[in-house]
mmCIF file of N, CA and C in Angstrom:
data_model
loop_
_atom_site.group_PDB
_atom_site.id
_atom_site.type_symbol
_atom_site.label_atom_id
_atom_site.label_comp_id
_atom_site.label_asym_id
_atom_site.label_seq_id
_atom_site.Cartn_x
_atom_site.Cartn_y
_atom_site.Cartn_z
ATOM 1 N N MET G 1 100.337 93.669 97.895
ATOM 2 C CA MET G 1 100.804 94.782 98.388
ATOM 3 C C MET G 1 101.524 95.739 97.820
ATOM 4 N N PRO G 2 101.361 96.885 97.508
ATOM 5 C CA PRO G 2 102.517 97.819 97.332
ATOM 6 C C PRO G 2 103.973 97.726 97.733
ATOM 7 N N LEU G 3 105.181 97.649 97.278
ATOM 8 C CA LEU G 3 106.163 97.646 98.397
ATOM 9 C C LEU G 3 106.202 98.430 99.172
ATOM 10 N N GLN G 4 106.085 100.003 98.374
ATOM 11 C CA GLN G 4 106.333 101.122 99.876
ATOM 12 C C GLN G 4 105.291 100.879 100.961
ATOM 13 N N THR G 5 103.712 100.062 100.714
ATOM 14 C CA THR G 5 102.876 99.715 101.697
ATOM 15 C C THR G 5 103.871 99.013 102.966
ATOM 16 N N PHE G 6 104.424 98.150 102.014
ATOM 17 C CA PHE G 6 104.793 96.914 102.801
ATOM 18 C C PHE G 6 106.100 97.697 103.838
ATOM 19 N N ARG G 7 106.835 98.320 103.271
ATOM 20 C CA ARG G 7 107.959 98.645 103.859
ATOM 21 C C ARG G 7 107.551 100.189 105.142
ATOM 22 N N TYR G 8 106.270 100.838 104.729
ATOM 23 C CA TYR G 8 105.360 101.513 105.724
ATOM 24 C C TYR G 8 104.947 100.827 107.128
ATOM 25 N N ALA G 9 104.247 99.278 106.626
ATOM 26 C CA ALA G 9 104.412 99.118 107.396
ATOM 27 C C ALA G 9 104.992 98.115 108.625
ATOM 28 N N ALA G 10 106.272 97.853 107.851
ATOM 29 C CA ALA G 10 107.519 97.198 108.736
ATOM 30 C C ALA G 10 108.061 98.447 109.344
ATOM 31 N N CYS G 11 108.174 99.631 108.718
ATOM 32 C CA CYS G 11 109.148 100.509 109.621
ATOM 33 C C CYS G 11 108.317 100.976 110.898
ATOM 34 N N GLY G 12 106.905 101.336 110.400
ATOM 35 C CA GLY G 12 106.047 101.892 111.304
ATOM 36 C C GLY G 12 105.503 101.197 112.657
ATOM 37 N N GLY G 13 105.760 99.419 112.252
ATOM 38 C CA GLY G 13 105.455 98.326 113.011
ATOM 39 C C GLY G 13 106.816 98.855 114.050
ATOM 40 N N ALA G 14 108.152 99.028 113.521
ATOM 41 C CA ALA G 14 108.963 98.715 114.427
ATOM 42 C C ALA G 14 109.026 100.400 114.776
ATOM 43 N N ASN G 15 108.533 101.045 114.637
ATOM 44 C CA ASN G 15 108.506 102.498 115.469
ATOM 45 C C ASN G 15 107.783 102.638 116.541
ATOM 46 N N MET G 16 106.845 101.502 116.014
ATOM 47 C CA MET G 16 105.434 101.507 116.942
ATOM 48 C C MET G 16 105.970 100.777 118.280
ATOM 49 N N VAL G 17 106.686 99.685 117.734
ATOM 50 C CA VAL G 17 106.836 98.690 119.164
ATOM 51 C C VAL G 17 108.306 99.500 119.860
ATOM 52 N N LEU G 18 108.600 100.180 119.452
ATOM 53 C CA LEU G 18 109.617 100.915 120.336
ATOM 54 C C LEU G 18 109.385 102.111 121.365
ATOM 55 N N GLY G 19 108.093 102.738 120.281
ATOM 56 C CA GLY G 19 107.457 103.852 121.167
ATOM 57 C C GLY G 19 106.432 103.134 122.276
ATOM 58 N N LEU G 20 106.031 101.907 122.030
ATOM 59 C CA LEU G 20 104.958 101.412 123.005
ATOM 60 C C LEU G 20 105.984 100.694 124.638
ATOM 61 N N THR G 21 107.093 100.418 123.815
ATOM 62 C CA THR G 21 108.097 99.908 124.853
ATOM 63 C C THR G 21 108.320 100.811 125.621
ATOM 64 N N ILE G 22 108.712 101.860 125.384
ATOM 65 C CA ILE G 22 109.069 103.476 126.030
ATOM 66 C C ILE G 22 108.093 103.733 126.906
ATOM 67 N N TYR G 23 106.867 103.629 126.198
ATOM 68 C CA TYR G 23 105.615 104.287 127.304
ATOM 69 C C TYR G 23 105.393 102.996 128.288
ATOM 70 N N TYR G 24 105.718 101.686 128.245
ATOM 71 C CA TYR G 24 105.497 100.877 128.925
ATOM 72 C C TYR G 24 106.154 101.126 130.093
ATOM 73 N N VAL G 25 107.758 100.995 129.649
ATOM 74 C CA VAL G 25 108.505 101.103 130.766
ATOM 75 C C VAL G 25 108.503 102.256 131.755
ATOM 76 N N LEU G 26 108.218 103.541 131.126
ATOM 77 C CA LEU G 26 107.929 104.746 131.563
ATOM 78 C C LEU G 26 106.968 104.647 132.692
ATOM 79 N N ILE G 27 105.637 104.138 132.215
ATOM 80 C CA ILE G 27 104.407 103.984 133.149
ATOM 81 C C ILE G 27 104.604 103.344 133.889
ATOM 82 N N ASN G 28 104.968 102.134 133.828
ATOM 83 C CA ASN G 28 105.198 101.042 134.969
ATOM 84 C C ASN G 28 106.510 101.142 136.081
ATOM 85 N N TYR G 29 107.510 101.843 135.512
ATOM 86 C CA TYR G 29 108.661 101.972 136.030
ATOM 87 C C TYR G 29 109.352 103.207 136.746
ATOM 88 N N VAL G 30 109.645 103.939 135.565
ATOM 89 C CA VAL G 30 109.842 105.291 136.083
ATOM 90 C C VAL G 30 109.253 106.371 136.623
ATOM 91 N N PHE G 31 107.949 106.734 135.916
ATOM 92 C CA PHE G 31 106.953 107.401 136.795
ATOM 93 C C PHE G 31 105.878 106.900 137.799
ATOM 94 N N ASP G 32 105.671 105.722 137.230
ATOM 95 C CA ASP G 32 104.975 105.178 138.523
ATOM 96 C C ASP G 32 103.675 105.239 138.823
ATOM 97 N N GLY G 33 102.876 106.086 137.853
ATOM 98 C CA GLY G 33 101.486 106.729 138.658
ATOM 99 C C GLY G 33 101.720 108.128 139.459
ATOM 100 N N GLU G 34 102.859 108.211 139.475
ATOM 101 C CA GLU G 34 103.317 109.728 140.236
ATOM 102 C C GLU G 34 102.963 110.992 139.113
ATOM 103 N N THR G 35 102.713 112.007 139.534
ATOM 104 C CA THR G 35 103.007 113.077 138.612
ATOM 105 C C THR G 35 104.208 113.732 138.626
ATOM 106 N N VAL G 36 104.612 114.014 137.285
ATOM 107 C CA VAL G 36 105.864 114.908 136.682
ATOM 108 C C VAL G 36 105.878 116.411 136.781
ATOM 109 N N ASN G 37 107.116 116.791 137.668
ATOM 110 C CA ASN G 37 107.305 117.886 137.556
ATOM 111 C C ASN G 37 107.795 118.645 136.670
ATOM 112 N N PHE G 38 108.047 119.370 135.492
ATOM 113 C CA PHE G 38 108.781 119.452 134.282
ATOM 114 C C PHE G 38 109.043 121.134 134.303
ATOM 115 N N TYR G 39 109.927 121.718 135.096
ATOM 116 C CA TYR G 39 109.768 122.847 135.494
ATOM 117 C C TYR G 39 108.457 123.468 136.082
ATOM 118 N N ASP G 40 107.559 124.332 135.683
ATOM 119 C CA ASP G 40 106.460 124.974 135.815
ATOM 120 C C ASP G 40 105.397 123.927 135.475
ATOM 121 N N ILE G 41 105.434 123.003 134.517
ATOM 122 C CA ILE G 41 104.579 122.091 134.016
ATOM 123 C C ILE G 41 104.625 120.826 134.946
ATOM 124 N N ILE G 42 103.208 120.456 134.931
ATOM 125 C CA ILE G 42 102.780 119.218 135.865
ATOM 126 C C ILE G 42 101.744 118.251 135.106
ATOM 127 N N LEU G 43 102.224 117.347 134.653
ATOM 128 C CA LEU G 43 102.372 116.017 133.590
ATOM 129 C C LEU G 43 101.561 115.013 134.579
ATOM 130 N N LYS G 44 100.577 114.304 134.198
ATOM 131 C CA LYS G 44 99.944 113.308 134.945
ATOM 132 C C LYS G 44 101.318 112.038 134.228
ATOM 133 N N SER G 45 101.561 110.850 134.870
ATOM 134 C CA SER G 45 102.452 109.916 134.077
ATOM 135 C C SER G 45 102.364 109.666 133.069
ATOM 136 N N HIS G 46 101.057 109.002 132.443
ATOM 137 C CA HIS G 46 100.767 108.577 131.094
ATOM 138 C C HIS G 46 101.040 110.130 130.090
ATOM 139 N N ASN G 47 101.112 111.061 130.753
ATOM 140 C CA ASN G 47 101.008 112.163 129.965
ATOM 141 C C ASN G 47 102.901 112.701 129.398
ATOM 142 N N ALA G 48 102.994 112.130 130.464
ATOM 143 C CA ALA G 48 104.801 112.129 130.588
ATOM 144 C C ALA G 48 105.426 111.273 129.702
ATOM 145 N N ALA G 49 104.821 109.888 129.794
ATOM 146 C CA ALA G 49 105.584 108.962 129.138
ATOM 147 C C ALA G 49 105.305 108.923 127.844
ATOM 148 N N LEU G 50 103.768 109.643 127.612
ATOM 149 C CA LEU G 50 103.641 109.992 126.008
ATOM 150 C C LEU G 50 104.614 111.027 125.114
ATOM 151 N N PHE G 51 105.269 111.852 125.984
ATOM 152 C CA PHE G 51 105.326 113.056 125.595
ATOM 153 C C PHE G 51 107.210 112.518 124.982
ATOM 154 N N VAL G 52 107.813 111.479 126.019
ATOM 155 C CA VAL G 52 109.114 111.294 126.081
ATOM 156 C C VAL G 52 109.023 110.200 124.969
ATOM 157 N N ALA G 53 108.252 109.447 124.968
ATOM 158 C CA ALA G 53 108.261 107.786 124.219
ATOM 159 C C ALA G 53 108.113 108.734 122.287
ATOM 160 N N PHE G 54 107.303 110.112 122.332
ATOM 161 C CA PHE G 54 106.948 110.523 120.915
ATOM 162 C C PHE G 54 108.453 111.036 120.930
ATOM 163 N N CYS G 55 109.130 111.800 121.410
ATOM 164 C CA CYS G 55 110.518 112.652 120.972
ATOM 165 C C CYS G 55 111.577 111.339 120.511
ATOM 166 N N PHE G 56 111.396 110.265 121.031
ATOM 167 C CA PHE G 56 112.258 109.101 120.417
ATOM 168 C C PHE G 56 111.219 108.454 119.289
ATOM 169 N N ASN G 57 110.499 108.285 119.371
ATOM 170 C CA ASN G 57 109.947 108.251 118.104
ATOM 171 C C ASN G 57 109.820 109.239 116.581
ATOM 172 N N PHE G 58 109.935 110.359 117.086
ATOM 173 C CA PHE G 58 110.374 111.366 116.078
ATOM 174 C C PHE G 58 111.776 111.433 115.076
ATOM 175 N N VAL G 59 112.588 110.869 115.724
ATOM 176 C CA VAL G 59 113.685 110.690 115.560
ATOM 177 C C VAL G 59 113.710 109.561 114.373
ATOM 178 N N PHE G 60 113.672 108.374 115.365
ATOM 179 C CA PHE G 60 113.630 107.201 114.586
ATOM 180 C C PHE G 60 112.383 106.879 113.563
ATOM 181 N N GLY G 61 111.157 107.191 113.816
ATOM 182 C CA GLY G 61 110.404 107.270 112.413
ATOM 183 C C GLY G 61 110.999 108.354 111.308
ATOM 184 N N PHE G 62 111.562 109.687 111.516
ATOM 185 C CA PHE G 62 111.862 110.724 110.590
ATOM 186 C C PHE G 62 112.315 109.804 109.496
ATOM 187 N N ILE G 63 113.589 109.207 110.242
ATOM 188 C CA ILE G 63 114.974 108.355 109.699
ATOM 189 C C ILE G 63 114.445 107.290 108.802
ATOM 190 N N LEU G 64 113.635 106.507 109.421
ATOM 191 C CA LEU G 64 113.089 105.472 108.817
ATOM 192 C C LEU G 64 112.105 106.102 107.845
ATOM 193 N N ASN G 65 111.181 106.710 107.461
ATOM 194 C CA ASN G 65 110.389 106.931 106.617
ATOM 195 C C ASN G 65 111.132 107.683 105.274
ATOM 196 N N LYS G 66 112.050 108.463 105.562
ATOM 197 C CA LYS G 66 112.546 109.313 104.698
ATOM 198 C C LYS G 66 113.870 108.036 103.972
ATOM 199 N N TYR G 67 114.511 107.465 104.577
ATOM 200 C CA TYR G 67 115.587 106.722 104.013
ATOM 201 C C TYR G 67 115.004 105.162 103.715
ATOM 202 N N VAL G 68 113.904 104.804 104.152
ATOM 203 C CA VAL G 68 113.768 103.393 103.494
ATOM 204 C C VAL G 68 112.281 103.478 103.087
ATOM 205 N N VAL G 69 111.176 104.034 103.757
ATOM 206 C CA VAL G 69 109.738 103.828 103.109
ATOM 207 C C VAL G 69 109.577 104.894 101.611
ATOM 208 N N PHE G 70 109.584 105.963 102.138
ATOM 209 C CA PHE G 70 109.428 107.126 100.922
ATOM 210 C C PHE G 70 110.825 107.773 100.133
ATOM 211 N N THR G 71 111.303 107.016 99.460
ATOM 212 C CA THR G 71 112.906 107.225 98.866
ATOM 213 C C THR G 71 112.894 107.669 97.570
ATOM 214 N N THR G 72 111.468 108.325 96.807
ATOM 215 C CA THR G 72 111.164 108.493 95.928
ATOM 216 C C THR G 72 111.025 110.326 95.697
ATOM 217 N N SER G 73 110.768 110.770 97.420
ATOM 218 C CA SER G 73 110.167 111.960 97.194
ATOM 219 C C SER G 73 111.372 112.882 96.938
ATOM 220 N N LEU G 74 111.237 114.026 96.091
ATOM 221 C CA LEU G 74 112.066 114.942 95.261
ATOM 222 C C LEU G 74 112.082 115.838 96.315
ATOM 223 N N LEU G 75 111.244 116.069 97.255
ATOM 224 C CA LEU G 75 111.564 117.359 98.565
ATOM 225 C C LEU G 75 112.477 117.456 98.947
ATOM 226 N N ARG G 76 113.185 118.522 99.209
ATOM 227 C CA ARG G 76 114.401 118.979 100.045
ATOM 228 C C ARG G 76 114.014 118.238 101.750
ATOM 229 N N GLY G 77 115.494 117.967 102.229
ATOM 230 C CA GLY G 77 115.297 117.217 103.466
ATOM 231 C C GLY G 77 114.959 117.948 104.834
ATOM 232 N N ARG G 78 114.994 119.222 104.480
ATOM 233 C CA ARG G 78 114.763 120.368 105.384
ATOM 234 C C ARG G 78 113.061 120.268 105.341
ATOM 235 N N ILE G 79 111.836 120.674 104.411
ATOM 236 C CA ILE G 79 111.352 120.449 103.711
ATOM 237 C C ILE G 79 110.577 119.536 104.301
ATOM 238 N N GLN G 80 111.184 118.278 104.384
ATOM 239 C CA GLN G 80 110.313 116.563 104.867
ATOM 240 C C GLN G 80 110.047 116.658 106.145
ATOM 241 N N LEU G 81 111.447 117.332 106.829
ATOM 242 C CA LEU G 81 111.423 117.448 108.277
ATOM 243 C C LEU G 81 110.668 118.234 108.811
ATOM 244 N N PHE G 82 110.322 119.693 108.362
ATOM 245 C CA PHE G 82 109.104 120.340 108.839
ATOM 246 C C PHE G 82 107.879 119.934 108.630
ATOM 247 N N ARG G 83 107.985 119.204 107.405
ATOM 248 C CA ARG G 83 106.156 118.501 107.276
ATOM 249 C C ARG G 83 105.900 117.635 108.173
ATOM 250 N N TYR G 84 107.126 117.099 108.176
ATOM 251 C CA TYR G 84 107.020 115.293 109.301
ATOM 252 C C TYR G 84 106.570 116.031 110.649
ATOM 253 N N PHE G 85 107.462 117.280 110.836
ATOM 254 C CA PHE G 85 107.176 117.597 112.292
ATOM 255 C C PHE G 85 105.459 118.159 112.629
ATOM 256 N N LEU G 86 105.316 118.436 111.352
ATOM 257 C CA LEU G 86 103.758 119.194 111.796
ATOM 258 C C LEU G 86 102.915 118.371 111.829
ATOM 259 N N SER G 87 102.620 116.808 111.046
ATOM 260 C CA SER G 87 101.957 115.689 111.446
ATOM 261 C C SER G 87 102.365 114.672 112.141
ATOM 262 N N PHE G 88 103.470 114.984 112.681
ATOM 263 C CA PHE G 88 103.834 114.256 114.043
ATOM 264 C C PHE G 88 102.866 115.015 115.445
ATOM 265 N N PHE G 89 103.465 116.101 115.032
ATOM 266 C CA PHE G 89 102.721 117.177 116.139
ATOM 267 C C PHE G 89 101.451 117.263 116.493
ATOM 268 N N SER G 90 101.014 117.258 114.878
ATOM 269 C CA SER G 90 99.151 116.738 114.928
ATOM 270 C C SER G 90 98.680 115.548 115.534
ATOM 271 N N ASN G 91 99.277 114.098 115.493
ATOM 272 C CA ASN G 91 99.568 113.216 115.854
ATOM 273 C C ASN G 91 99.243 112.723 117.151
ATOM 274 N N LEU G 92 100.167 113.622 117.731
ATOM 275 C CA LEU G 92 100.679 113.680 119.251
ATOM 276 C C LEU G 92 99.863 114.643 119.951
ATOM 277 N N ILE G 93 99.032 115.649 119.505
ATOM 278 C CA ILE G 93 98.042 116.116 119.972
ATOM 279 C C ILE G 93 96.697 115.303 119.918
ATOM 280 N N ILE G 94 96.592 114.368 118.566
ATOM 281 C CA ILE G 94 95.394 113.413 118.775
ATOM 282 C C ILE G 94 95.341 112.424 119.818
ATOM 283 N N ASN G 95 96.943 112.144 120.300
ATOM 284 C CA ASN G 95 96.990 111.241 121.139
ATOM 285 C C ASN G 95 96.794 111.483 122.473
ATOM 286 N N TYR G 96 97.317 112.483 122.449
ATOM 287 C CA TYR G 96 96.801 113.194 123.781
ATOM 288 C C TYR G 96 95.381 113.378 124.315
ATOM 289 N N TYR G 97 94.463 114.023 123.273
ATOM 290 C CA TYR G 97 93.112 113.801 123.700
ATOM 291 C C TYR G 97 92.263 112.158 124.072
ATOM 292 N N LEU G 98 93.171 111.540 122.985
ATOM 293 C CA LEU G 98 92.402 110.032 123.033
ATOM 294 C C LEU G 98 92.605 109.316 124.522
ATOM 295 N N LEU G 99 94.068 109.605 124.653
ATOM 296 C CA LEU G 99 94.342 109.351 126.130
ATOM 297 C C LEU G 99 93.546 110.107 127.311
ATOM 298 N N MET G 100 93.365 111.019 127.469
ATOM 299 C CA MET G 100 92.784 111.791 127.855
ATOM 300 C C MET G 100 91.039 111.313 128.139
ATOM 301 N N LEU G 101 90.626 110.890 126.551
ATOM 302 C CA LEU G 101 89.283 110.397 126.680
ATOM 303 C C LEU G 101 89.232 108.653 127.033
ATOM 304 N N PHE G 102 90.174 107.838 126.916
ATOM 305 C CA PHE G 102 90.351 106.812 127.283
ATOM 306 C C PHE G 102 90.603 106.459 128.761
ATOM 307 N N ILE G 103 91.767 107.216 129.194
ATOM 308 C CA ILE G 103 92.184 106.848 130.556
ATOM 309 C C ILE G 103 91.205 108.169 131.805
ATOM 310 N N GLU G 104 90.717 108.969 131.332
ATOM 311 C CA GLU G 104 90.672 110.084 132.644
ATOM 312 C C GLU G 104 89.036 110.121 132.347
ATOM 313 N N VAL G 105 88.361 109.340 131.075
ATOM 314 C CA VAL G 105 86.594 109.746 130.859
ATOM 315 C C VAL G 105 86.174 108.210 131.466
ATOM 316 N N TRP G 106 86.953 107.400 130.458
ATOM 317 C CA TRP G 106 86.695 105.888 130.309
ATOM 318 C C TRP G 106 86.688 105.371 130.976
ATOM 319 N N HIS G 107 87.973 105.387 131.991
ATOM 320 C CA HIS G 107 89.106 104.735 132.770
ATOM 321 C C HIS G 107 89.528 103.448 132.273
ATOM 322 N N ILE G 108 90.133 103.421 131.266
ATOM 323 C CA ILE G 108 90.515 102.391 130.432
ATOM 324 C C ILE G 108 92.138 102.559 130.909
ATOM 325 N N HIS G 109 92.559 101.106 131.133
ATOM 326 C CA HIS G 109 93.909 100.808 131.632
ATOM 327 C C HIS G 109 95.007 101.735 130.701
ATOM 328 N N LYS G 110 95.746 102.546 131.280
ATOM 329 C CA LYS G 110 97.029 103.093 130.687
ATOM 330 C C LYS G 110 97.351 102.746 129.533
ATOM 331 N N PHE G 111 98.038 101.441 129.624
ATOM 332 C CA PHE G 111 98.976 100.723 128.482
ATOM 333 C C PHE G 111 97.579 100.454 127.219
ATOM 334 N N GLY G 112 96.730 100.147 127.653
ATOM 335 C CA GLY G 112 95.627 99.520 126.566
ATOM 336 C C GLY G 112 94.952 101.210 125.939
ATOM 337 N N SER G 113 94.998 101.695 126.963
ATOM 338 C CA SER G 113 94.752 103.235 125.867
ATOM 339 C C SER G 113 95.511 103.658 124.748
ATOM 340 N N GLN G 114 97.001 103.543 125.413
ATOM 341 C CA GLN G 114 97.707 103.840 124.235
ATOM 342 C C GLN G 114 98.032 102.896 123.094
ATOM 343 N N LEU G 115 97.667 101.765 123.082
ATOM 344 C CA LEU G 115 97.476 100.675 122.200
ATOM 345 C C LEU G 115 96.502 101.141 121.568
ATOM 346 N N MET G 116 94.971 101.465 121.827
ATOM 347 C CA MET G 116 94.216 101.876 121.177
ATOM 348 C C MET G 116 93.875 102.998 120.296
ATOM 349 N N ALA G 117 95.020 104.005 120.972
ATOM 350 C CA ALA G 117 95.065 105.314 120.350
ATOM 351 C C ALA G 117 96.293 105.192 119.016
ATOM 352 N N THR G 118 97.106 104.335 119.563
ATOM 353 C CA THR G 118 98.336 104.279 118.238
ATOM 354 C C THR G 118 97.771 103.407 117.204
ATOM 355 N N THR G 119 97.026 102.928 117.443
ATOM 356 C CA THR G 119 96.120 102.107 116.318
ATOM 357 C C THR G 119 95.136 103.499 115.324
ATOM 358 N N ILE G 120 94.546 104.313 116.151
ATOM 359 C CA ILE G 120 94.314 105.543 115.366
ATOM 360 C C ILE G 120 94.783 106.061 114.826
ATOM 361 N N ILE G 121 96.155 106.576 115.503
ATOM 362 C CA ILE G 121 97.074 107.058 114.921
ATOM 363 C C ILE G 121 98.163 106.494 113.798
ATOM 364 N N VAL G 122 98.093 105.389 113.696
ATOM 365 C CA VAL G 122 98.971 105.085 112.515
ATOM 366 C C VAL G 122 98.146 105.037 111.283
ATOM 367 N N ALA G 123 96.795 105.110 111.336
ATOM 368 C CA ALA G 123 95.791 105.195 110.088
ATOM 369 C C ALA G 123 95.744 106.471 109.515
ATOM 370 N N ILE G 124 96.007 107.361 110.764
ATOM 371 C CA ILE G 124 96.193 109.081 109.973
ATOM 372 C C ILE G 124 97.554 109.319 109.337
ATOM 373 N N SER G 125 98.460 108.239 110.298
ATOM 374 C CA SER G 125 99.722 108.716 109.704
ATOM 375 C C SER G 125 100.393 108.713 108.267
ATOM 376 N N PHE G 126 99.435 107.472 108.184
ATOM 377 C CA PHE G 126 99.950 106.554 107.161
ATOM 378 C C PHE G 126 99.297 107.973 105.609
ATOM 379 N N VAL G 127 98.284 108.565 106.001
ATOM 380 C CA VAL G 127 97.820 109.279 104.724
ATOM 381 C C VAL G 127 98.384 110.308 104.905
ATOM 382 N N THR G 128 98.690 111.204 105.897
ATOM 383 C CA THR G 128 99.580 112.289 105.971
ATOM 384 C C THR G 128 101.180 112.358 105.692
ATOM 385 N N GLN G 129 101.842 111.048 105.814
ATOM 386 C CA GLN G 129 102.766 110.863 105.457
ATOM 387 C C GLN G 129 102.876 110.901 103.809
ATOM 388 N N LYS G 130 102.395 110.145 103.097
ATOM 389 C CA LYS G 130 102.181 109.956 101.858
ATOM 390 C C LYS G 130 101.742 111.176 101.089
ATOM 391 N N TYR G 131 100.628 111.617 101.523
ATOM 392 C CA TYR G 131 100.325 112.948 100.422
ATOM 393 C C TYR G 131 100.927 113.936 101.195
ATOM 394 N N PHE G 132 101.509 114.212 101.896
ATOM 395 C CA PHE G 132 101.636 115.484 102.578
ATOM 396 C C PHE G 132 103.384 115.475 102.824
ATOM 397 N N THR G 133 103.555 114.656 104.041
ATOM 398 C CA THR G 133 105.322 115.173 104.289
ATOM 399 C C THR G 133 106.334 114.706 103.097
ATOM 400 N N PHE G 134 105.880 113.155 102.371
ATOM 401 C CA PHE G 134 106.938 112.913 101.286
ATOM 402 C C PHE G 134 106.204 112.669 100.222
ATOM 403 N N LYS G 135 105.533 113.777 99.815
ATOM 404 C CA LYS G 135 104.459 113.719 98.513
ATOM 405 C C LYS G 135 105.605 113.384 97.044
ATOM 406 N N HIS G 136 105.281 113.167 96.222
ATOM 407 C CA HIS G 136 106.349 113.426 95.208
ATOM 408 C C HIS G 136 106.248 114.862 94.496
#
């Protein structure tokens, strides 16, 4: 296994555990199945937990990817950050729709749905990080 792939797996695994832990705590203890009112936006508990967890994952994931995984990238930091935001935002949208499908259509448990969505997102994320965000 190439060192970069190992580092991505280790850092991505740590970031994934952080995101799933935050999601689990929020969905079971903070939001507890209630709708969340954020100014004029009303979110279901699983969507609110997703957005909060993704905020933490954005910061933690960028730092790990920039300084541990893709250290040979010659792109400027602000360009990497912008590209990371684009790929991260697209992953958030994909995750949102996967949760809608799994939870609201197929009626799968919320945390199990997030686990399945995360598995799909990890594969997409590696490709976008390697060939778009932190490319040589």
